[in-house]
Amino acid sequence: MFTLINCIGLTASLTSFLLILSYIQYEISYDDFIKDKEDVYRINLVRNATGQKASAIGPPMGPALENDFSEVEATVRLRHANSVLVQIEEEEFYENQVFYVDSSFFDVFSFPLSKGNPDKVLSEKNSVVISEKLAQKYFGDKDPIGQFITLENDLLLKITGVLDTPPSPSHLDLAMLISFQSFEVPFGYPVTLETWGWTSFPTYVKLQDNSTAEAFNAKFDGFITKYMGEDAAKAIGMELQPVSDIHLHSQDISERDGTAQKGDITTVYVLLAVAVLILILAIFNFTNLSTMVSLKRIKEVGVRKALGAEKKAVFWQYSIESFLIAMASMSSALIVVFLANEPLSNFLGLPLLIESYFVQYWPLILGLTLIIGFFGGAYSSMKLANFTPIKALGNAEINQNNFFSVKTLLVGLQFFITIALIIGSLVINSQMGYLQEKELGFEQENVLSIQMNGQLLTEKYALTKEVFLKNEYVNNVTSSGEMFDGNNGSVPLVSRENQEERFRINLFSANHDFAKTLGLDILEGRDFSDQYANDSTGYILNEQAIEMLGWNQEEAIGKELILNDVWPGEVIGVVKDFNYASLHENVGPIILFIPRTHVDRIYIKTKDADQKAIISSLKADWQSLHPNLPFDYTFLSSHLDAMYGNDRVFSFLVYVFSIIAIILSCMGLYAAVAYSIDARIKEIGIRKILGASVAQISLILTKRFLLLILVAAILAIPITTIFMQDWLDNFAYRIDIEPIHYILGGLITLIVTGLTLLYRTLKAANSNPVSSLRSE
């Protein structure tokens, strides 16, 4: 029975360990496919006054860098295009993974192509490269090369290449690349491609082999001074970020839309710690259970030694048995992991690529198996091999009275690991619950967002709003270009009365009735309204913006501002701070304005009714208005929920593997208790004959383990607190670690341990003392 428990426990441990490592390997493999990736960097903009960083710079900067510095081998500019209407013959689709890129894109990023020449696919104006997925979606089995697609009812593009799936994930979430020569400044933007302050273009640089990022960073001040002036050089700076660091080391960097969801290196470290702890638990359990089994075989060892077996032969026999169990468990774990690959990838929303990882790292897996087999079996094999025939055949008892014995230390470490994981999972679950329940400052339930081509929305917005407002399920309608996900631009802001003091403020495009539709709390003034003609130049500020400007809320109404140096307007309202970005980020100063440009989202506040009926009714209205446009919608609550996908995955993994750790600890504890009881079986019999009660015997057998829990908890609490505080620091809005987390962690451990101890100790305490003392 113990051998079966040993195999099951070790298989479960190794399965957990390998699954966690697969997830970690996926996270750290971002952009690994890029050739010479150590020479490829993203140029980040730094605002010197605040230290804020952004992942985009002005459009002239990349070409100027390549022209001015011989260290630069190549640069590439990207410009993301959101909600792009794509037409193929009679069919129309909205696409979001669309980028305008320089023809040097494939010189910097070695994305593989299944069709097309990387040196030529983007060299001509109006050329486009699409993904395999889009090629199949648009053309089925037809060859897409040479086919044409139309963007925004205006731009005719020729397909010149097809992207293949890269061998590892990328921080760039792209499906369509359009030649940069095809890019035109969007309607209403008061800028050109020669505007250095238009910081909306992620730009990447590939340095020559003999160049370093540190040396190149030192040249940015002079570069900015040369092209933008000394004042600009004092206000902003630039720095290179290695492309391999972007996914896991960009928590303090404002990303442009179009990038994959950020990872977090702290998450990787915590999960790696969990994986190592589970592996340690596996080895401890293996050692404990192997020792328990060996205790049952002492007489076998005595007989073999009496017949002439040497110590070395006994050691290797039981060591080989240990290796075989380890190999069988690892084989079983690999089978489970391979079977779990597809369902787990689907659940996590990540292609874990487990097969390729294990093909790559099979020597490490083999080495791990041998290490587990050695350490798991070495202790019990050495103890068995050291028994003399007389001791073994005499059924000598093993001394268990030393609190600092190896067995006690192993069990204590198991308790330490278990308590740490339980406390950590409780803190993580509390934080995730807090994120789900926190008031964001706006209404997200029953709010529908419909995607629409910007020019068409501008032209037909009034009619569309009028029709939707007549729908029985609709309360309010407005429009915006934002999705409350932090992908807001920022521009300069000055007050008309003090134009010497310049500020930087985040933009949030809105329209009439925006605050009413989204439930923003208006503290002073009013919402945008079609009853006021001047609202097209009106501004609404949040509390942070008022504080930045040094005003109070009452005096702000009616004050004049100049936005982006070219848009004068008057403050008409002040709203309570709302979370326009992820809760990982603090709320900053933001200005709501009716944009001079096209926006691409209609927001509809619906009644609390059946969602299917609502969607069906709205779709009918939409098709009556726009029969040729896709009805592409999302619920705002679902969109916001998706922003915390990585956090939920992390929470799920820690929670599940904490449960597994508890089970493993119970298995090890059961083995340790059984080992202790079997070694003290005659002592128990004598105590019962001398009148000891069941309760007294149970206390004698369990008090050591209860003391171990106390010691383990004292050690686990500060160490777990350090790790969890570090993880919580990634959130601008977070819980505090409370005493209840520690109390619950200890209680859960105590209850589970108590139940484990109860069965085995009561069985021993109630046993017949005559049987215990009978000579064998």
PDB file of C-alpha atoms in Angstrom, residues 481-694:
ATOM      1  CA  GLY A 481     -12.804  55.986 -28.853  1.00  0.00           C
ATOM      2  CA  GLU A 482     -11.782  54.485 -25.498  1.00  0.00           C
ATOM      3  CA  MET A 483     -12.385  51.137 -23.814  1.00  0.00           C
ATOM      4  CA  PHE A 484     -11.295  51.896 -20.207  1.00  0.00           C
ATOM      5  CA  ASP A 485      -8.146  49.794 -20.708  1.00  0.00           C
ATOM      6  CA  GLY A 486      -5.491  52.496 -20.366  1.00  0.00           C
ATOM      7  CA  ASN A 487      -4.756  52.856 -24.079  1.00  0.00           C
ATOM      8  CA  ASN A 488      -5.138  56.633 -23.899  1.00  0.00           C
ATOM      9  CA  GLY A 489      -2.848  59.144 -25.498  1.00  0.00           C
ATOM     10  CA  SER A 490      -1.459  62.096 -23.557  1.00  0.00           C
ATOM     11  CA  VAL A 491      -0.784  65.663 -24.722  1.00  0.00           C
ATOM     12  CA  PRO A 492       0.411  69.015 -23.322  1.00  0.00           C
ATOM     13  CA  LEU A 493      -2.065  71.172 -21.414  1.00  0.00           C
ATOM     14  CA  VAL A 494      -1.847  74.823 -20.334  1.00  0.00           C
ATOM     15  CA  SER A 495      -4.262  77.170 -18.605  1.00  0.00           C
ATOM     16  CA  ARG A 496      -5.158  80.325 -20.525  1.00  0.00           C
ATOM     17  CA  GLU A 497      -4.389  82.432 -17.440  1.00  0.00           C
ATOM     18  CA  ASN A 498      -0.912  80.924 -16.925  1.00  0.00           C
ATOM     19  CA  GLN A 499       0.536  79.656 -20.202  1.00  0.00           C
ATOM     20  CA  GLU A 500       4.094  79.429 -18.882  1.00  0.00           C
ATOM     21  CA  GLU A 501       3.278  76.399 -16.703  1.00  0.00           C
ATOM     22  CA  ARG A 502       2.824  73.307 -18.867  1.00  0.00           C
ATOM     23  CA  PHE A 503       1.258  70.031 -17.816  1.00  0.00           C
ATOM     24  CA  ARG A 504       0.794  66.588 -19.340  1.00  0.00           C
ATOM     25  CA  ILE A 505      -2.707  65.089 -19.315  1.00  0.00           C
ATOM     26  CA  ASN A 506      -4.318  61.840 -20.511  1.00  0.00           C
ATOM     27  CA  LEU A 507      -6.985  62.055 -23.189  1.00  0.00           C
ATOM     28  CA  PHE A 508     -10.420  60.436 -23.080  1.00  0.00           C
ATOM     29  CA  SER A 509     -12.670  61.033 -26.058  1.00  0.00           C
ATOM     30  CA  ALA A 510     -16.373  61.243 -25.247  1.00  0.00           C
ATOM     31  CA  ASN A 511     -19.621  62.498 -26.700  1.00  0.00           C
ATOM     32  CA  HIS A 512     -22.951  63.910 -25.571  1.00  0.00           C
ATOM     33  CA  ASP A 513     -24.434  62.115 -22.515  1.00  0.00           C
ATOM     34  CA  PHE A 514     -21.198  60.203 -21.867  1.00  0.00           C
ATOM     35  CA  ALA A 515     -21.210  60.726 -18.087  1.00  0.00           C
ATOM     36  CA  LYS A 516     -24.923  59.902 -17.953  1.00  0.00           C
ATOM     37  CA  THR A 517     -24.537  56.700 -19.996  1.00  0.00           C
ATOM     38  CA  LEU A 518     -21.487  55.403 -18.114  1.00  0.00           C
ATOM     39  CA  GLY A 519     -22.634  56.581 -14.704  1.00  0.00           C
ATOM     40  CA  LEU A 520     -19.759  58.963 -13.989  1.00  0.00           C
ATOM     41  CA  ASP A 521     -20.230  60.980 -10.795  1.00  0.00           C
ATOM     42  CA  ILE A 522     -20.385  64.692 -11.724  1.00  0.00           C
ATOM     43  CA  LEU A 523     -19.046  66.757  -8.819  1.00  0.00           C
ATOM     44  CA  GLU A 524     -19.356  70.192 -10.415  1.00  0.00           C
ATOM     45  CA  GLY A 525     -20.821  71.500 -13.671  1.00  0.00           C
ATOM     46  CA  ARG A 526     -22.503  69.170 -16.138  1.00  0.00           C
ATOM     47  CA  ASP A 527     -22.192  66.456 -18.781  1.00  0.00           C
ATOM     48  CA  PHE A 528     -21.675  67.034 -22.518  1.00  0.00           C
ATOM     49  CA  SER A 529     -25.045  67.829 -24.089  1.00  0.00           C
ATOM     50  CA  ASP A 530     -26.371  68.486 -27.581  1.00  0.00           C
ATOM     51  CA  GLN A 531     -28.352  71.350 -26.037  1.00  0.00           C
ATOM     52  CA  TYR A 532     -25.148  73.427 -25.876  1.00  0.00           C
ATOM     53  CA  ALA A 533     -23.469  74.222 -29.201  1.00  0.00           C
ATOM     54  CA  ASN A 534     -20.209  75.240 -27.516  1.00  0.00           C
ATOM     55  CA  ASP A 535     -19.747  71.792 -25.932  1.00  0.00           C
ATOM     56  CA  SER A 536     -17.749  70.779 -29.004  1.00  0.00           C
ATOM     57  CA  THR A 537     -14.930  72.792 -27.408  1.00  0.00           C
ATOM     58  CA  GLY A 538     -15.827  72.009 -23.803  1.00  0.00           C
ATOM     59  CA  TYR A 539     -13.740  69.976 -21.365  1.00  0.00           C
ATOM     60  CA  ILE A 540     -14.545  67.783 -18.367  1.00  0.00           C
ATOM     61  CA  LEU A 541     -11.730  67.152 -15.860  1.00  0.00           C
ATOM     62  CA  ASN A 542     -11.313  64.514 -13.156  1.00  0.00           C
ATOM     63  CA  GLU A 543     -10.221  65.247  -9.572  1.00  0.00           C
ATOM     64  CA  GLN A 544      -6.587  64.412 -10.314  1.00  0.00           C
ATOM     65  CA  ALA A 545      -6.522  66.971 -13.134  1.00  0.00           C
ATOM     66  CA  ILE A 546      -7.996  69.646 -10.867  1.00  0.00           C
ATOM     67  CA  GLU A 547      -5.347  68.897  -8.237  1.00  0.00           C
ATOM     68  CA  MET A 548      -2.568  68.997 -10.858  1.00  0.00           C
ATOM     69  CA  LEU A 549      -3.714  72.424 -12.045  1.00  0.00           C
ATOM     70  CA  GLY A 550      -3.858  73.703  -8.465  1.00  0.00           C
ATOM     71  CA  TRP A 551      -7.547  74.633  -8.607  1.00  0.00           C
ATOM     72  CA  ASN A 552     -10.523  73.782  -6.471  1.00  0.00           C
ATOM     73  CA  GLN A 553     -13.548  72.154  -8.063  1.00  0.00           C
ATOM     74  CA  GLU A 554     -15.871  75.151  -7.833  1.00  0.00           C
ATOM     75  CA  GLU A 555     -13.496  77.639  -9.469  1.00  0.00           C
ATOM     76  CA  ALA A 556     -12.614  75.226 -12.291  1.00  0.00           C
ATOM     77  CA  ILE A 557     -15.959  75.691 -14.067  1.00  0.00           C
ATOM     78  CA  GLY A 558     -15.622  78.269 -16.812  1.00  0.00           C
ATOM     79  CA  LYS A 559     -11.819  78.375 -16.830  1.00  0.00           C
ATOM     80  CA  GLU A 560     -10.150  78.203 -20.234  1.00  0.00           C
ATOM     81  CA  LEU A 561      -7.585  75.582 -21.229  1.00  0.00           C
ATOM     82  CA  ILE A 562      -5.462  74.998 -24.313  1.00  0.00           C
ATOM     83  CA  LEU A 563      -5.135  71.327 -25.139  1.00  0.00           C
ATOM     84  CA  ASN A 564      -2.285  70.000 -27.274  1.00  0.00           C
ATOM     85  CA  ASP A 565      -1.257  73.618 -27.997  1.00  0.00           C
ATOM     86  CA  VAL A 566      -4.009  73.985 -30.646  1.00  0.00           C
ATOM     87  CA  TRP A 567      -7.385  73.197 -29.037  1.00  0.00           C
ATOM     88  CA  PRO A 568      -8.716  76.003 -26.800  1.00  0.00           C
ATOM     89  CA  GLY A 569     -11.796  75.264 -24.720  1.00  0.00           C
ATOM     90  CA  GLU A 570     -13.704  75.864 -21.511  1.00  0.00           C
ATOM     91  CA  VAL A 571     -14.119  73.592 -18.493  1.00  0.00           C
ATOM     92  CA  ILE A 572     -17.811  72.639 -18.199  1.00  0.00           C
ATOM     93  CA  GLY A 573     -17.616  69.879 -15.611  1.00  0.00           C
ATOM     94  CA  VAL A 574     -15.626  68.007 -12.965  1.00  0.00           C
ATOM     95  CA  VAL A 575     -16.126  64.267 -12.426  1.00  0.00           C
ATOM     96  CA  LYS A 576     -15.075  62.016  -9.598  1.00  0.00           C
ATOM     97  CA  ASP A 577     -11.927  60.008 -10.364  1.00  0.00           C
ATOM     98  CA  PHE A 578     -12.681  56.810 -12.283  1.00  0.00           C
ATOM     99  CA  ASN A 579     -10.410  53.955 -13.288  1.00  0.00           C
ATOM    100  CA  TYR A 580      -9.876  54.509 -16.996  1.00  0.00           C
ATOM    101  CA  ALA A 581      -7.055  51.926 -16.938  1.00  0.00           C
ATOM    102  CA  SER A 582      -6.238  48.648 -15.199  1.00  0.00           C
ATOM    103  CA  LEU A 583      -6.178  48.553 -11.405  1.00  0.00           C
ATOM    104  CA  HIS A 584      -2.465  47.876 -11.757  1.00  0.00           C
ATOM    105  CA  GLU A 585      -2.184  51.624 -12.461  1.00  0.00           C
ATOM    106  CA  ASN A 586      -3.082  54.671 -10.399  1.00  0.00           C
ATOM    107  CA  VAL A 587      -5.702  57.084 -11.686  1.00  0.00           C
ATOM    108  CA  GLY A 588      -3.933  60.046 -13.258  1.00  0.00           C
ATOM    109  CA  PRO A 589      -5.103  63.436 -14.550  1.00  0.00           C
ATOM    110  CA  ILE A 590      -7.514  62.980 -17.456  1.00  0.00           C
ATOM    111  CA  ILE A 591      -9.521  65.293 -19.682  1.00  0.00           C
ATOM    112  CA  LEU A 592     -12.772  64.290 -21.388  1.00  0.00           C
ATOM    113  CA  PHE A 593     -13.451  66.063 -24.672  1.00  0.00           C
ATOM    114  CA  ILE A 594     -15.559  65.729 -27.801  1.00  0.00           C
ATOM    115  CA  PRO A 595     -12.893  64.717 -30.334  1.00  0.00           C
ATOM    116  CA  ARG A 596     -12.097  66.528 -33.536  1.00  0.00           C
ATOM    117  CA  THR A 597     -11.207  63.127 -34.971  1.00  0.00           C
ATOM    118  CA  HIS A 598     -13.217  59.993 -35.759  1.00  0.00           C
ATOM    119  CA  VAL A 599     -14.075  57.590 -32.925  1.00  0.00           C
ATOM    120  CA  ASP A 600     -15.035  53.951 -33.349  1.00  0.00           C
ATOM    121  CA  ARG A 601     -17.218  52.885 -30.396  1.00  0.00           C
ATOM    122  CA  ILE A 602     -20.909  53.283 -29.637  1.00  0.00           C
ATOM    123  CA  TYR A 603     -21.787  52.727 -25.974  1.00  0.00           C
ATOM    124  CA  ILE A 604     -25.296  51.586 -25.106  1.00  0.00           C
ATOM    125  CA  LYS A 605     -26.608  51.391 -21.549  1.00  0.00           C
ATOM    126  CA  THR A 606     -29.283  48.699 -21.584  1.00  0.00           C
ATOM    127  CA  LYS A 607     -31.969  47.674 -19.161  1.00  0.00           C
ATOM    128  CA  ASP A 608     -31.355  44.698 -16.879  1.00  0.00           C
ATOM    129  CA  ALA A 609     -33.066  42.098 -19.050  1.00  0.00           C
ATOM    130  CA  ASP A 610     -32.346  38.876 -20.927  1.00  0.00           C
ATOM    131  CA  GLN A 611     -29.073  39.346 -22.829  1.00  0.00           C
ATOM    132  CA  LYS A 612     -30.117  37.226 -25.790  1.00  0.00           C
ATOM    133  CA  ALA A 613     -33.265  39.283 -26.262  1.00  0.00           C
ATOM    134  CA  ILE A 614     -31.251  42.522 -25.974  1.00  0.00           C
ATOM    135  CA  ILE A 615     -28.651  41.425 -28.532  1.00  0.00           C
ATOM    136  CA  SER A 616     -31.302  40.174 -30.941  1.00  0.00           C
ATOM    137  CA  SER A 617     -33.243  43.446 -30.743  1.00  0.00           C
ATOM    138  CA  LEU A 618     -30.152  45.673 -31.113  1.00  0.00           C
ATOM    139  CA  LYS A 619     -28.866  43.579 -34.013  1.00  0.00           C
ATOM    140  CA  ALA A 620     -32.149  44.052 -35.841  1.00  0.00           C
ATOM    141  CA  ASP A 621     -31.906  47.826 -35.375  1.00  0.00           C
ATOM    142  CA  TRP A 622     -28.284  47.776 -36.524  1.00  0.00           C
ATOM    143  CA  GLN A 623     -29.004  45.814 -39.680  1.00  0.00           C
ATOM    144  CA  SER A 624     -31.826  48.185 -40.567  1.00  0.00           C
ATOM    145  CA  LEU A 625     -29.340  51.080 -40.316  1.00  0.00           C
ATOM    146  CA  HIS A 626     -26.131  49.481 -41.571  1.00  0.00           C
ATOM    147  CA  PRO A 627     -27.015  46.321 -43.536  1.00  0.00           C
ATOM    148  CA  ASN A 628     -23.495  45.932 -44.933  1.00  0.00           C
ATOM    149  CA  LEU A 629     -21.584  46.396 -41.646  1.00  0.00           C
ATOM    150  CA  PRO A 630     -20.787  43.618 -39.151  1.00  0.00           C
ATOM    151  CA  PHE A 631     -22.603  43.850 -35.817  1.00  0.00           C
ATOM    152  CA  ASP A 632     -19.364  43.609 -33.797  1.00  0.00           C
ATOM    153  CA  TYR A 633     -20.131  44.091 -30.107  1.00  0.00           C
ATOM    154  CA  THR A 634     -18.734  43.313 -26.682  1.00  0.00           C
ATOM    155  CA  PHE A 635     -20.013  43.828 -23.169  1.00  0.00           C
ATOM    156  CA  LEU A 636     -17.841  46.321 -21.314  1.00  0.00           C
ATOM    157  CA  SER A 637     -17.732  44.085 -18.228  1.00  0.00           C
ATOM    158  CA  SER A 638     -16.332  41.194 -20.316  1.00  0.00           C
ATOM    159  CA  HIS A 639     -13.707  43.451 -21.869  1.00  0.00           C
ATOM    160  CA  LEU A 640     -12.580  44.705 -18.462  1.00  0.00           C
ATOM    161  CA  ASP A 641     -12.565  41.179 -17.061  1.00  0.00           C
ATOM    162  CA  ALA A 642     -10.188  40.078 -19.841  1.00  0.00           C
ATOM    163  CA  MET A 643      -7.660  42.697 -18.677  1.00  0.00           C
ATOM    164  CA  TYR A 644      -6.940  40.531 -15.633  1.00  0.00           C
ATOM    165  CA  GLY A 645      -6.460  37.272 -17.521  1.00  0.00           C
ATOM    166  CA  ASN A 646      -2.857  36.804 -16.402  1.00  0.00           C
ATOM    167  CA  ASP A 647      -3.772  37.578 -12.798  1.00  0.00           C
ATOM    168  CA  ARG A 648      -6.548  34.972 -12.875  1.00  0.00           C
ATOM    169  CA  VAL A 649      -4.225  32.359 -14.364  1.00  0.00           C
ATOM    170  CA  PHE A 650      -1.688  33.074 -11.645  1.00  0.00           C
ATOM    171  CA  SER A 651      -4.355  32.871  -8.936  1.00  0.00           C
ATOM    172  CA  PHE A 652      -5.705  29.616 -10.337  1.00  0.00           C
ATOM    173  CA  LEU A 653      -2.284  27.982 -10.551  1.00  0.00           C
ATOM    174  CA  VAL A 654      -1.278  28.954  -7.016  1.00  0.00           C
ATOM    175  CA  TYR A 655      -4.654  27.858  -5.630  1.00  0.00           C
ATOM    176  CA  VAL A 656      -4.638  24.455  -7.345  1.00  0.00           C
ATOM    177  CA  PHE A 657      -1.042  23.662  -6.559  1.00  0.00           C
ATOM    178  CA  SER A 658      -1.478  24.777  -2.956  1.00  0.00           C
ATOM    179  CA  ILE A 659      -4.207  22.130  -2.611  1.00  0.00           C
ATOM    180  CA  ILE A 660      -1.863  19.575  -4.135  1.00  0.00           C
ATOM    181  CA  ALA A 661       0.850  20.651  -1.690  1.00  0.00           C
ATOM    182  CA  ILE A 662      -1.546  20.148   1.229  1.00  0.00           C
ATOM    183  CA  ILE A 663      -2.385  16.644   0.017  1.00  0.00           C
ATOM    184  CA  LEU A 664       1.298  15.827  -0.408  1.00  0.00           C
ATOM    185  CA  SER A 665       2.068  17.113   3.084  1.00  0.00           C
ATOM    186  CA  CYS A 666      -0.705  14.955   4.522  1.00  0.00           C
ATOM    187  CA  MET A 667       0.747  11.932   2.775  1.00  0.00           C
ATOM    188  CA  GLY A 668       4.186  12.685   4.185  1.00  0.00           C
ATOM    189  CA  LEU A 669       2.715  13.339   7.609  1.00  0.00           C
ATOM    190  CA  TYR A 670       0.811  10.065   7.545  1.00  0.00           C
ATOM    191  CA  ALA A 671       4.013   8.243   6.702  1.00  0.00           C
ATOM    192  CA  ALA A 672       5.921  10.014   9.489  1.00  0.00           C
ATOM    193  CA  VAL A 673       3.208   9.241  12.061  1.00  0.00           C
ATOM    194  CA  ALA A 674       2.988   5.635  10.965  1.00  0.00           C
ATOM    195  CA  TYR A 675       6.771   5.379  11.107  1.00  0.00           C
ATOM    196  CA  SER A 676       6.829   6.843  14.624  1.00  0.00           C
ATOM    197  CA  ILE A 677       4.012   4.600  15.870  1.00  0.00           C
ATOM    198  CA  ASP A 678       5.510   1.412  14.443  1.00  0.00           C
ATOM    199  CA  ALA A 679       8.831   2.257  16.075  1.00  0.00           C
ATOM    200  CA  ARG A 680       7.100   2.831  19.442  1.00  0.00           C
ATOM    201  CA  ILE A 681       4.503   0.061  19.305  1.00  0.00           C
ATOM    202  CA  LYS A 682       5.853  -1.748  22.390  1.00  0.00           C
ATOM    203  CA  GLU A 683       6.035   1.549  24.324  1.00  0.00           C
ATOM    204  CA  ILE A 684       2.361   2.144  23.498  1.00  0.00           C
ATOM    205  CA  GLY A 685       1.465  -1.353  24.706  1.00  0.00           C
ATOM    206  CA  ILE A 686       3.318  -0.860  28.021  1.00  0.00           C
ATOM    207  CA  ARG A 687       1.687   2.525  28.600  1.00  0.00           C
ATOM    208  CA  LYS A 688      -1.771   1.025  28.050  1.00  0.00           C
ATOM    209  CA  ILE A 689      -1.074  -1.788  30.518  1.00  0.00           C
ATOM    210  CA  LEU A 690       0.094   0.806  33.053  1.00  0.00           C
ATOM    211  CA  GLY A 691      -3.251   2.614  32.691  1.00  0.00           C
ATOM    212  CA  ALA A 692      -2.671   5.340  30.088  1.00  0.00           C
ATOM    213  CA  SER A 693      -5.883   6.515  28.428  1.00  0.00           C
ATOM    214  CA  VAL A 694      -6.477   6.798  24.696  1.00  0.00           C
TER     215      VAL A 694
END
